[in-house]
XYZ file of C-alpha atoms in Angstrom:
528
model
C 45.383 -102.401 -7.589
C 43.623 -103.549 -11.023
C 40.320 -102.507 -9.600
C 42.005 -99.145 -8.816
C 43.671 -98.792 -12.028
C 39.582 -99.533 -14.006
C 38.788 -97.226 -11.454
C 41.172 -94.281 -13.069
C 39.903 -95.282 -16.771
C 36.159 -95.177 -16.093
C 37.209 -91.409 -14.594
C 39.326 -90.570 -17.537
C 36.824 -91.939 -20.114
C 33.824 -90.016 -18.584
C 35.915 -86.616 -18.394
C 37.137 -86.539 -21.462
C 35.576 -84.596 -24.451
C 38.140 -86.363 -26.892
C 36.750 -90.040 -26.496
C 33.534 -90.804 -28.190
C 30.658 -92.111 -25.760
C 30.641 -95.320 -27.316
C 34.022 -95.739 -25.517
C 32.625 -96.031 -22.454
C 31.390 -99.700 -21.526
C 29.991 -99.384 -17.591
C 28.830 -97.112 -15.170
C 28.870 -97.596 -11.167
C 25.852 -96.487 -9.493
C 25.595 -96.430 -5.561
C 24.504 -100.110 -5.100
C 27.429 -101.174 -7.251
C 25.980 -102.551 -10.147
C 27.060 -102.325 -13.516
C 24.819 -100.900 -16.324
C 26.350 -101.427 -19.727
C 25.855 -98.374 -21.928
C 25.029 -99.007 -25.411
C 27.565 -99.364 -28.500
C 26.166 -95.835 -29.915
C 24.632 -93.142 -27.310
C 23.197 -90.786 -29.130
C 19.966 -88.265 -29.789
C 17.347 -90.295 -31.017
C 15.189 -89.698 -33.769
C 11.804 -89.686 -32.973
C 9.834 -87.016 -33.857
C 7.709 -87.630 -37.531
C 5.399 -85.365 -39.336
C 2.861 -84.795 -36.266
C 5.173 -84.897 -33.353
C 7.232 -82.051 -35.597
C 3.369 -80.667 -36.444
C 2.701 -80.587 -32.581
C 6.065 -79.108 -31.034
C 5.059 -75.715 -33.401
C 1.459 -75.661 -32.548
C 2.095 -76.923 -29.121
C 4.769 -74.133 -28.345
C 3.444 -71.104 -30.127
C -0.565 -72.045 -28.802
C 0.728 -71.396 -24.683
C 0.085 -68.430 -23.251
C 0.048 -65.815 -25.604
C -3.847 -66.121 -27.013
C -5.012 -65.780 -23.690
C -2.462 -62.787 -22.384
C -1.837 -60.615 -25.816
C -5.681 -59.963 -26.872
C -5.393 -57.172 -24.014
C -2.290 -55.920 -25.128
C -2.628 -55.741 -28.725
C -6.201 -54.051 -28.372
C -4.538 -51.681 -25.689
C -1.988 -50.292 -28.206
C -3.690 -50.488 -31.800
C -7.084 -48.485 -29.981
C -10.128 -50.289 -32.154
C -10.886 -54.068 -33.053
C -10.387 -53.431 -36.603
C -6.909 -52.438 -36.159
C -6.095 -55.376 -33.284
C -7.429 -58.124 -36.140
C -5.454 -56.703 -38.620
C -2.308 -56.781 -36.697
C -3.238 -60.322 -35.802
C -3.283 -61.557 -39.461
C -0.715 -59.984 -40.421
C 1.519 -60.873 -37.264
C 0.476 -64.493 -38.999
C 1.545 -63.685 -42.051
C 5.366 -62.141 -41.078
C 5.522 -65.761 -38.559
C 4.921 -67.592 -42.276
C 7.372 -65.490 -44.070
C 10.269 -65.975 -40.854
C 8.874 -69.909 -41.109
C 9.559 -70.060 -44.981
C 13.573 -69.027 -44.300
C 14.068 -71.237 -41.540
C 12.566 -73.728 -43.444
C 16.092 -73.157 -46.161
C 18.215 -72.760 -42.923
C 17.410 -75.736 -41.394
C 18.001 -77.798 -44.211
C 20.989 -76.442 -45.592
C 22.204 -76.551 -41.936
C 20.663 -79.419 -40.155
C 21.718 -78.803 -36.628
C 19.879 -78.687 -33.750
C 19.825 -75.082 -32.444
C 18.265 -72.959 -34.088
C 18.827 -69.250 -34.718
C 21.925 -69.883 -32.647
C 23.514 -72.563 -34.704
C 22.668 -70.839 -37.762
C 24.027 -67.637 -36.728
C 27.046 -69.353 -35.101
C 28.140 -70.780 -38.496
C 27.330 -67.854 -40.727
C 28.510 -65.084 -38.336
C 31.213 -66.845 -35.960
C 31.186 -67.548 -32.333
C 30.622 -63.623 -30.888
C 27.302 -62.872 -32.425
C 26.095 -66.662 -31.614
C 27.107 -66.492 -28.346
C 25.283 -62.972 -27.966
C 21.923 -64.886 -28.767
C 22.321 -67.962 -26.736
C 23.314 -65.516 -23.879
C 19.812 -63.852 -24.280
C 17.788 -66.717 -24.861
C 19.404 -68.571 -22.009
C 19.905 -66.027 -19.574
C 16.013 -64.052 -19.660
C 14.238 -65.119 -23.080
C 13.059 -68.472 -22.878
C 13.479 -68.929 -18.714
C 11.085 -65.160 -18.444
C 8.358 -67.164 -21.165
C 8.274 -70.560 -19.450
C 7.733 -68.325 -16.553
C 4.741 -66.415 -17.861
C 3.454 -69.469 -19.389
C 3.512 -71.760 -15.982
C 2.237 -68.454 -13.858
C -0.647 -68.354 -16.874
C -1.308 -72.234 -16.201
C -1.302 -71.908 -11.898
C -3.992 -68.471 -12.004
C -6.277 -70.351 -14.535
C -5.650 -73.935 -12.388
C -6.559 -71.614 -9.347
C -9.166 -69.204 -10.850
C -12.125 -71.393 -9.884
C -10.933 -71.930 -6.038
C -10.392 -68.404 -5.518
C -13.502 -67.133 -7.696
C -13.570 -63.891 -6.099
C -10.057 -62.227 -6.126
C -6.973 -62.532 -7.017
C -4.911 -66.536 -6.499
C -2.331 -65.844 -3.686
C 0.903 -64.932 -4.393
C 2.328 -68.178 -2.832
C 0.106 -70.395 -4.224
C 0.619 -69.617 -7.804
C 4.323 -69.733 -7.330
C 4.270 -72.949 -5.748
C 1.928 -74.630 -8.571
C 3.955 -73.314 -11.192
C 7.308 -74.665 -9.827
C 5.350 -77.920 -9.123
C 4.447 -78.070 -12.645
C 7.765 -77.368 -13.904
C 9.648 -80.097 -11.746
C 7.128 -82.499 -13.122
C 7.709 -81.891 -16.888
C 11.371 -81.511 -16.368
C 10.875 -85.254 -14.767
C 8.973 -86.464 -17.932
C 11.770 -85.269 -20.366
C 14.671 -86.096 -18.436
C 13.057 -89.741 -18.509
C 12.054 -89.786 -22.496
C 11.954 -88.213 -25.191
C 8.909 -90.507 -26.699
C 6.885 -90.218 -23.151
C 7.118 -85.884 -23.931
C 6.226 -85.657 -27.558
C 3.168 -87.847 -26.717
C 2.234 -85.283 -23.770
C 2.743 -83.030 -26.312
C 0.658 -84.318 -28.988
C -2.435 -84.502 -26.855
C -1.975 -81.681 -25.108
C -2.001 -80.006 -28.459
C -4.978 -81.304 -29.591
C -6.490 -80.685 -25.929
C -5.186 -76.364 -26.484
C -7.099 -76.435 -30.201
C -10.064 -78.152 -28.507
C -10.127 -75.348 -25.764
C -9.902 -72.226 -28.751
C -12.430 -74.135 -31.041
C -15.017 -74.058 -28.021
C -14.658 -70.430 -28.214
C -14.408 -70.171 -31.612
C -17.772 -72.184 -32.055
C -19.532 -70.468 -29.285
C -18.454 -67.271 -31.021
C -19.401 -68.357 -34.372
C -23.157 -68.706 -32.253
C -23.046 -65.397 -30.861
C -22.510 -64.145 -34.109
C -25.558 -66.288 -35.956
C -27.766 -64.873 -33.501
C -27.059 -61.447 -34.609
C -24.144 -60.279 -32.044
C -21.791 -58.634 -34.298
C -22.496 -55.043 -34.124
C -19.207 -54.515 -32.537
C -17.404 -56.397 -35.505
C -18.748 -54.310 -38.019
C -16.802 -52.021 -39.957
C -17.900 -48.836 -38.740
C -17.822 -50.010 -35.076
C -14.877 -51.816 -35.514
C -12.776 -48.979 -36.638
C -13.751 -46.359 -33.805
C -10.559 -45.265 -32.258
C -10.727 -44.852 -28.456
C -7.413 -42.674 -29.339
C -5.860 -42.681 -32.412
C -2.690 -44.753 -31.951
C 0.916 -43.272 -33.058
C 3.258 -45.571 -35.559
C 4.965 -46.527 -32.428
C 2.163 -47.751 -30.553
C 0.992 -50.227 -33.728
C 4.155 -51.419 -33.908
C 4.063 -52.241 -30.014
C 1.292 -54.291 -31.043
C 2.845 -55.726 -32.950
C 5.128 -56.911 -30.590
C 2.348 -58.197 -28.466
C 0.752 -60.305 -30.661
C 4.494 -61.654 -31.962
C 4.409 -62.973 -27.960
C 1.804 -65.278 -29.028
C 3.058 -66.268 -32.889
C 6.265 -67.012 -31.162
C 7.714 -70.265 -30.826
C 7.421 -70.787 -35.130
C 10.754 -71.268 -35.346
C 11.065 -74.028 -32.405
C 11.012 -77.205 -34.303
C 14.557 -75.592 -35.657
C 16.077 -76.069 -32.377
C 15.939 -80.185 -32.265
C 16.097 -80.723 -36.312
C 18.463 -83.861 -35.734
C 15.815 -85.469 -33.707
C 13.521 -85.556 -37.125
C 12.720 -88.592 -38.741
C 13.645 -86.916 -42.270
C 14.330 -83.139 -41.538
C 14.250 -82.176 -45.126
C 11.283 -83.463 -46.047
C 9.443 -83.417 -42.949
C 10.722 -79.997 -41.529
C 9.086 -77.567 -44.243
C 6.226 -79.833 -44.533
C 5.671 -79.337 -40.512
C 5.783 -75.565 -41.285
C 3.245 -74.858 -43.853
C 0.689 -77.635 -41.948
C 1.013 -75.563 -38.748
C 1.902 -71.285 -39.739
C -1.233 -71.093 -41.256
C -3.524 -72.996 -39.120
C -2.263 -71.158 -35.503
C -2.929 -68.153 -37.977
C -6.410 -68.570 -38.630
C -7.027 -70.272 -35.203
C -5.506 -67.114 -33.936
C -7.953 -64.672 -35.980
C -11.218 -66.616 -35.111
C -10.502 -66.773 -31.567
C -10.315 -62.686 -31.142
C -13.194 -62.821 -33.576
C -15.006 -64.460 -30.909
C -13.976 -63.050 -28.174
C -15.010 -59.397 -29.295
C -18.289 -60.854 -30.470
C -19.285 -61.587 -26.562
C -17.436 -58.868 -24.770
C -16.782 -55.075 -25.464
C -13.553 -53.563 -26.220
C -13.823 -52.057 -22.572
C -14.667 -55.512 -20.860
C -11.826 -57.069 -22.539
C -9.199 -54.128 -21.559
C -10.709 -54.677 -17.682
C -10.305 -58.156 -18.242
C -7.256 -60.089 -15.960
C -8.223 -63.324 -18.035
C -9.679 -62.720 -21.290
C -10.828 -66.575 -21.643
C -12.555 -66.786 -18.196
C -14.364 -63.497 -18.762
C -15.845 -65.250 -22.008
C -16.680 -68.318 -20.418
C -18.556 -66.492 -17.297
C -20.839 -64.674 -20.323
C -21.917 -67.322 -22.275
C -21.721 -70.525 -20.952
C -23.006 -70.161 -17.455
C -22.487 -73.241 -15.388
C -20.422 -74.531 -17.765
C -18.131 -71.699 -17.276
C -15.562 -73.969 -15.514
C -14.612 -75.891 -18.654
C -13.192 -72.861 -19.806
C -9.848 -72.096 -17.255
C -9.591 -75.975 -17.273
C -9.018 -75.370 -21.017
C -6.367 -72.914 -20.786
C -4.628 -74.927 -18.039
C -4.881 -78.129 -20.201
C -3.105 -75.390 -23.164
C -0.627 -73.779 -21.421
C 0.706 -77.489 -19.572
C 1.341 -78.003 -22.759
C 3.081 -74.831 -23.832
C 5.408 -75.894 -20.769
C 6.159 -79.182 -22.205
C 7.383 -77.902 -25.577
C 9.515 -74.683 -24.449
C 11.035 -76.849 -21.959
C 11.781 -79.650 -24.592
C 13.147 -76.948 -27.234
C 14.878 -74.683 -24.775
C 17.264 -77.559 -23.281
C 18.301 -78.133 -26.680
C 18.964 -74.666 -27.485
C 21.502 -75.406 -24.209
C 22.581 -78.550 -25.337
C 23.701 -76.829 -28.791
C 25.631 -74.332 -26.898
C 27.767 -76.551 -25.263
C 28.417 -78.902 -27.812
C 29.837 -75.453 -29.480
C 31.759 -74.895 -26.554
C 29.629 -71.547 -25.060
C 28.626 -73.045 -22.319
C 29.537 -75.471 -19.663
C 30.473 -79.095 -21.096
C 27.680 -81.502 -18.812
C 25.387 -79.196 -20.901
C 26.487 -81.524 -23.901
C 25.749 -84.429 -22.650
C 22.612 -87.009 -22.684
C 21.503 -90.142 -20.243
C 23.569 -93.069 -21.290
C 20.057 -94.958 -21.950
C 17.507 -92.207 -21.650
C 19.298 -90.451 -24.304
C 17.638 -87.253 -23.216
C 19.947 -84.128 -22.302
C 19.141 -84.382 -18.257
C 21.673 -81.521 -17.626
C 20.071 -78.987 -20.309
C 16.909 -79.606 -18.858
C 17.721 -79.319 -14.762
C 19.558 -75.939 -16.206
C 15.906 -74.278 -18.288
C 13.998 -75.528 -14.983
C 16.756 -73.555 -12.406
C 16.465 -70.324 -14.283
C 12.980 -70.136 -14.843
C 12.648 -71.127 -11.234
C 14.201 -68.190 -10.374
C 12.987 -65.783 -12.800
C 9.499 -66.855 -10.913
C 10.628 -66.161 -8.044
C 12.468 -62.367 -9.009
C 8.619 -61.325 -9.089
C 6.224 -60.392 -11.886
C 7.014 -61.446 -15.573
C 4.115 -60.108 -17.351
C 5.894 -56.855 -17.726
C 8.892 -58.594 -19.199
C 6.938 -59.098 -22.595
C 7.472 -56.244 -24.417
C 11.493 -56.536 -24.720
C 11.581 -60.421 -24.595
C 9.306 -60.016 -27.876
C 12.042 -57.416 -29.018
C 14.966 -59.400 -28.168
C 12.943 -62.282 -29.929
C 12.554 -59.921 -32.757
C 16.042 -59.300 -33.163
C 17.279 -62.590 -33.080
C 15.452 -63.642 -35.842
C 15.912 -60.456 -37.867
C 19.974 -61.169 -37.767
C 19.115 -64.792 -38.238
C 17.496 -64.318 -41.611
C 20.060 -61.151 -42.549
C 22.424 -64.451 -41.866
C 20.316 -66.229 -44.657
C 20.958 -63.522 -47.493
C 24.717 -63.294 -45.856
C 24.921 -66.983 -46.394
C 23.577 -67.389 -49.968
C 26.185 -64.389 -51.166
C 28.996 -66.117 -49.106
C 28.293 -69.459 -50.550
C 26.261 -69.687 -53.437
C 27.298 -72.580 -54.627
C 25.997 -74.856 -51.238
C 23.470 -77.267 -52.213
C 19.984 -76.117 -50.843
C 17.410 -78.384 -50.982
C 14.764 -75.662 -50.201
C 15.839 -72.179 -51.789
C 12.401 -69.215 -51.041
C 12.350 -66.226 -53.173
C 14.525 -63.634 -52.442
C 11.484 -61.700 -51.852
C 10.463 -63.502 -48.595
C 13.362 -62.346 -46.525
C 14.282 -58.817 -47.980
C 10.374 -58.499 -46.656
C 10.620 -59.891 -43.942
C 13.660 -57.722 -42.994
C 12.178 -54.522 -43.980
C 9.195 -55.145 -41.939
C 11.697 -55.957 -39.282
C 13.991 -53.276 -39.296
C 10.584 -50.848 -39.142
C 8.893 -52.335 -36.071
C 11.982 -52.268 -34.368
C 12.927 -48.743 -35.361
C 9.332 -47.946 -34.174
C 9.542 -49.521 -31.167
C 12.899 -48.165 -29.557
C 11.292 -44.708 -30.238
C 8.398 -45.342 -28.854
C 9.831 -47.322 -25.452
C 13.504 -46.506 -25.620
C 13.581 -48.124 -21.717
C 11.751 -51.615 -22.678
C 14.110 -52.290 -26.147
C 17.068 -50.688 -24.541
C 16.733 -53.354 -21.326
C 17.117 -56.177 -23.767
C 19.669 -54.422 -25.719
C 21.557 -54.462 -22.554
C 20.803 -57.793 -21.710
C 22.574 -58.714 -25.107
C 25.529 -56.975 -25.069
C 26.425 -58.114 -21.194
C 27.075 -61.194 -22.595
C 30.541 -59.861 -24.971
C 32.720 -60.019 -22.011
C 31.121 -63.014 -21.267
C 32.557 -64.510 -24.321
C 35.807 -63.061 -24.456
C 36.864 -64.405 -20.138
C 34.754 -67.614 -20.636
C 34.591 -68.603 -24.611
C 37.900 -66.780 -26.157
C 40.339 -66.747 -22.975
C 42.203 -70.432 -23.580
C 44.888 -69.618 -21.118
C 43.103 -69.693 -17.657
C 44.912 -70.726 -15.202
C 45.205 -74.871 -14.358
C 43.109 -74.600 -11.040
C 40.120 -73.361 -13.402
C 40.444 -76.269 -15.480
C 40.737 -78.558 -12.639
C 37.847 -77.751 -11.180
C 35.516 -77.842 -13.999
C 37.067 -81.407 -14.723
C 36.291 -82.508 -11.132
C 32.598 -80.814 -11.056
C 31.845 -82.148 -14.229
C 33.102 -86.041 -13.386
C 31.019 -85.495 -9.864
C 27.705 -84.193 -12.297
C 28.620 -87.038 -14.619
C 28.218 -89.460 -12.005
C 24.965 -88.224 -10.329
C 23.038 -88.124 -13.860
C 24.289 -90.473 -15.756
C 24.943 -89.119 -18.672
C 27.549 -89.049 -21.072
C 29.105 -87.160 -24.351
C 26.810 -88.818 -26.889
C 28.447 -89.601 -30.360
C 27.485 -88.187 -33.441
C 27.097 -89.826 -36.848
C 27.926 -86.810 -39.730
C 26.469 -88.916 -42.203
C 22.962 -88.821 -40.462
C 23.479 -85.159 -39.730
C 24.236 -83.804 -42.992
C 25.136 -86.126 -46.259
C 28.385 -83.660 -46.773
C 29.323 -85.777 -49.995
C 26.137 -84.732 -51.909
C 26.932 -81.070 -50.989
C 29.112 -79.272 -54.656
C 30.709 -76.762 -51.963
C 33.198 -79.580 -50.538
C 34.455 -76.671 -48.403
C 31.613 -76.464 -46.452
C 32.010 -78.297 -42.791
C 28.984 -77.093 -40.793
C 29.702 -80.200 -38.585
C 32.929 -79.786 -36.836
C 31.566 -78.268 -33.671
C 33.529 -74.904 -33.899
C 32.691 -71.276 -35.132
């Protein structure tokens, strides 16, 4: 009877939202042994200057260097153009990385664009984001990004066509299982992968950029000279630049990442700006030297016939040392894999701590302290977006829906400084930065749904499936009891096969409210 009676507690204290985790004393595994949870079960901080230095370079440095080159050249028509829009697609990631430098300081929750949009705007428009990002965004780019890692993985067994179909789907998935693994079993174990896979991706693009720095000593720059550089193949239309545009954003993005898992950082308002202006500016000029080299070895018509830019280049000039090069990009985008899936369960684990998605999503391992639920969810959907078919088409309006989430996220900044201008700020940029930020914003996007109405209006779409989303699963309080039931029971049964718990949050580590002169101000409480 007493043992029945612990029996009902343990339930009750694991299903309940109301009791802090620090409530709960044991869990029963299968061989019946008791594991005592810690006093305080909670996110860990963990991540100092590098780690938060790595988790930018390691996230935007994937995929995109060795995918958008084609694309950006295709639309802007002449190498001059395609370097310019690469600087400058450097420059607008610096001046987005500037604001959400003051957001995430002056609100310190993990999150990102959704958090910050969530408490300026209210739970709708928040909710609209995290229904994009969760639903195609981030699950369509780890797909691109693993696909990216299994052809160059493959590229040398199958030197003469194409990798199977099969086998690139089945490497990809094997590589995603693994890294979910890694950071469902620490957080530590995955910023360290991250760290040297970082340095291992800037390794792989200074090998080009050296051996294109060569090529160029030795007199191989005709084509980057100004009056080859600048011969259109077609002159492109406003529309078409600013598709570029949106190309080369595919590979800039992932600037705003470090955002999404501020309360993890040892120090966020010192060491979260700092982590931005190490990091913008090198992947910048990383960025520019790279397509410097590449179009000082290969035409702008071997590049455009190209299936993988950084292979082609290897196969030119290094000859039997040609292999290094796709073991390079594999090396880069494991990486990549390792950081979206690290910042993309916490955009989930933000979500449901706001109540927009399902509760387990909120919670961590009771001594992992890693959110094993958030993660299992990222791997699922990108799973199946692999498995839908090919994603490389889905660039284009994951860049615009990428686009327009930080657009309204930085509108939210100006928004937020006329709503409360009396909120201590610890960084405050020039009003400058984001009224040009948004006017560049508002152009490429005007641009773009002119130029493909089809592409921007998919994500549109995408978006705006998600209000009656929020108003049946989010607004609607009164469902009936057998709804409620069975979320309780699914979550206690989820509960028990991961381990995890609600973990307990410590305001005063979050956000110092008292030093704040708007007293108003609760950008803690958990609600819109």
């Amino acid at each position: 009877m007493v043992a029945d009676m612990d029996g009902e507690k343990r339930k009750r204290s694991i299903c309940s939202r109301q009791e802090p985790a620090a409530a709960l004393k044991i869990l029963k595994d299968g061989n019946n042994k008791r594991d005592e949870i810690p006093d305080r079960v909670t996110l860990k901080k963990e991540i100092g200057l590098l780690s938060a230095c790595t988790i930018i370079i390691g996230n935007i440095i994937g995929s995109g260097i060795f995918i958008s080159p084609k694309g950006v050249l295709e639309h802007s028509g002449s190498v001059g153009l395609a370097l310019i829009v690469w600087v400058l697609g450097g420059c607008i990631a610096a001046l987005g990385s500037l604001c959400y430098a003051e957001l995430g300081v002056t609100i310190p929750k993990s999150g990102g664009d959704y958090s910050y949009v969530t408490e300026i705007f209210g739970g709708l428009v928040g909710f609209l984001l995290l229904w994009s990002a969760v639903l195609i965004m981030y699950p369509t780019t780890l797909a691109v990004i693993a696909l990216t890692f299994s052809n160059y993985v493959l590229q040398p067994v199958f030197p003469d066509c194409v990798p199977p179909y099969m086998a690139t789907r089945l490497l990809s998935t094997v590589c995603l299982l693994f890294l979910t693994w890694v950071n469902c079993s620490s957080v530590r174990l995955a910023t360290r992968i991250q760290d040297v896979f970082t340095v291992g991706k800037l390794a792989a693009l200074g090998l080009i950029i050296v051996v294109g720095l060569v090529q160029i000593c030795k007199g191989n720059y005709e084509g980057l000279t100004p009056h080859v550089a600048f011969e259109f193949s077609r002159t492109p239309s406003v529309g078409q630049v600013a598709l570029a545009f949106l190309q080369a954003s595919f590979a800039f993005s992932g600037w705003n990442f470090l955002n999404y898992v501020t309360e993890e950082v040892v120090e966020p308002r010192r060491n979260l700006p700092r982590a931005i202006y190490i990091s913008i500016p090198l992947v910048t000029f990383v960025y520019t030297l790279t397509n410097i080299a590449y179009f000082s070895a290969m035409s702008p018509e071997e590049l455009l016939s190209s299936n993988a830019v950084a292979v082609t280049f290897g196969e030119k000039l290094l000859g039997m040392f040609s292999v290094i090069m796709p073991i390079s990009v594999a090396l880069s985008t494991f990486g990549g894999i390792n950081g979206y899936l690290f910042t993309s369960s916490r955009l989930c684990f933000s979500g449901a701590r706001e109540g927009h998605l399902p509760s387990l999503l909120a919670m961590i391992h009771f001594k992992n302290c890693t959110p094993i639920p958030a993660l299992l969810c990222c791997c699922t959907a990108t799973i199946v977006i692999l498995c839908i078919g090919e994603t490389h088409n889905l660039i284009n309006y994951v860049s615009f829906i990428n686009y327009l989430s930080y657009g309204v996220t930085i509108a939210g900044l100006l928004y937020y400084r006329w709503k409360k201008p009396k909120l201590y700020r610890p960084i405050k940029v020039n009003l400058l930065v984001p009224v040009t930020y948004l006017m560049f914003w508002a152009m490429l996007l005007g641009f773009s749904l002119y130029s493909e109405p089809v592409v921007c209006g998919v994500g549109l779409v995408i978006m705006l499936t998600g209000v009656p989303v929020y108003f049946l699963g989010v607004h609607w309080k009164s469902k009936p009891k057998c709804i409620y039931d069975f979320i309780e029971s699914a979550t206690y049964v989820a509960q028990r096969l991961c381990f995890v718990v609600f973990p307990q949050f410590d305001p005063i580590e979050i956000s110092p409210i008292e030093e704040w002169p708007d007293k108003s101000s609760n950008i803690l409480s958990g609600k819109s």
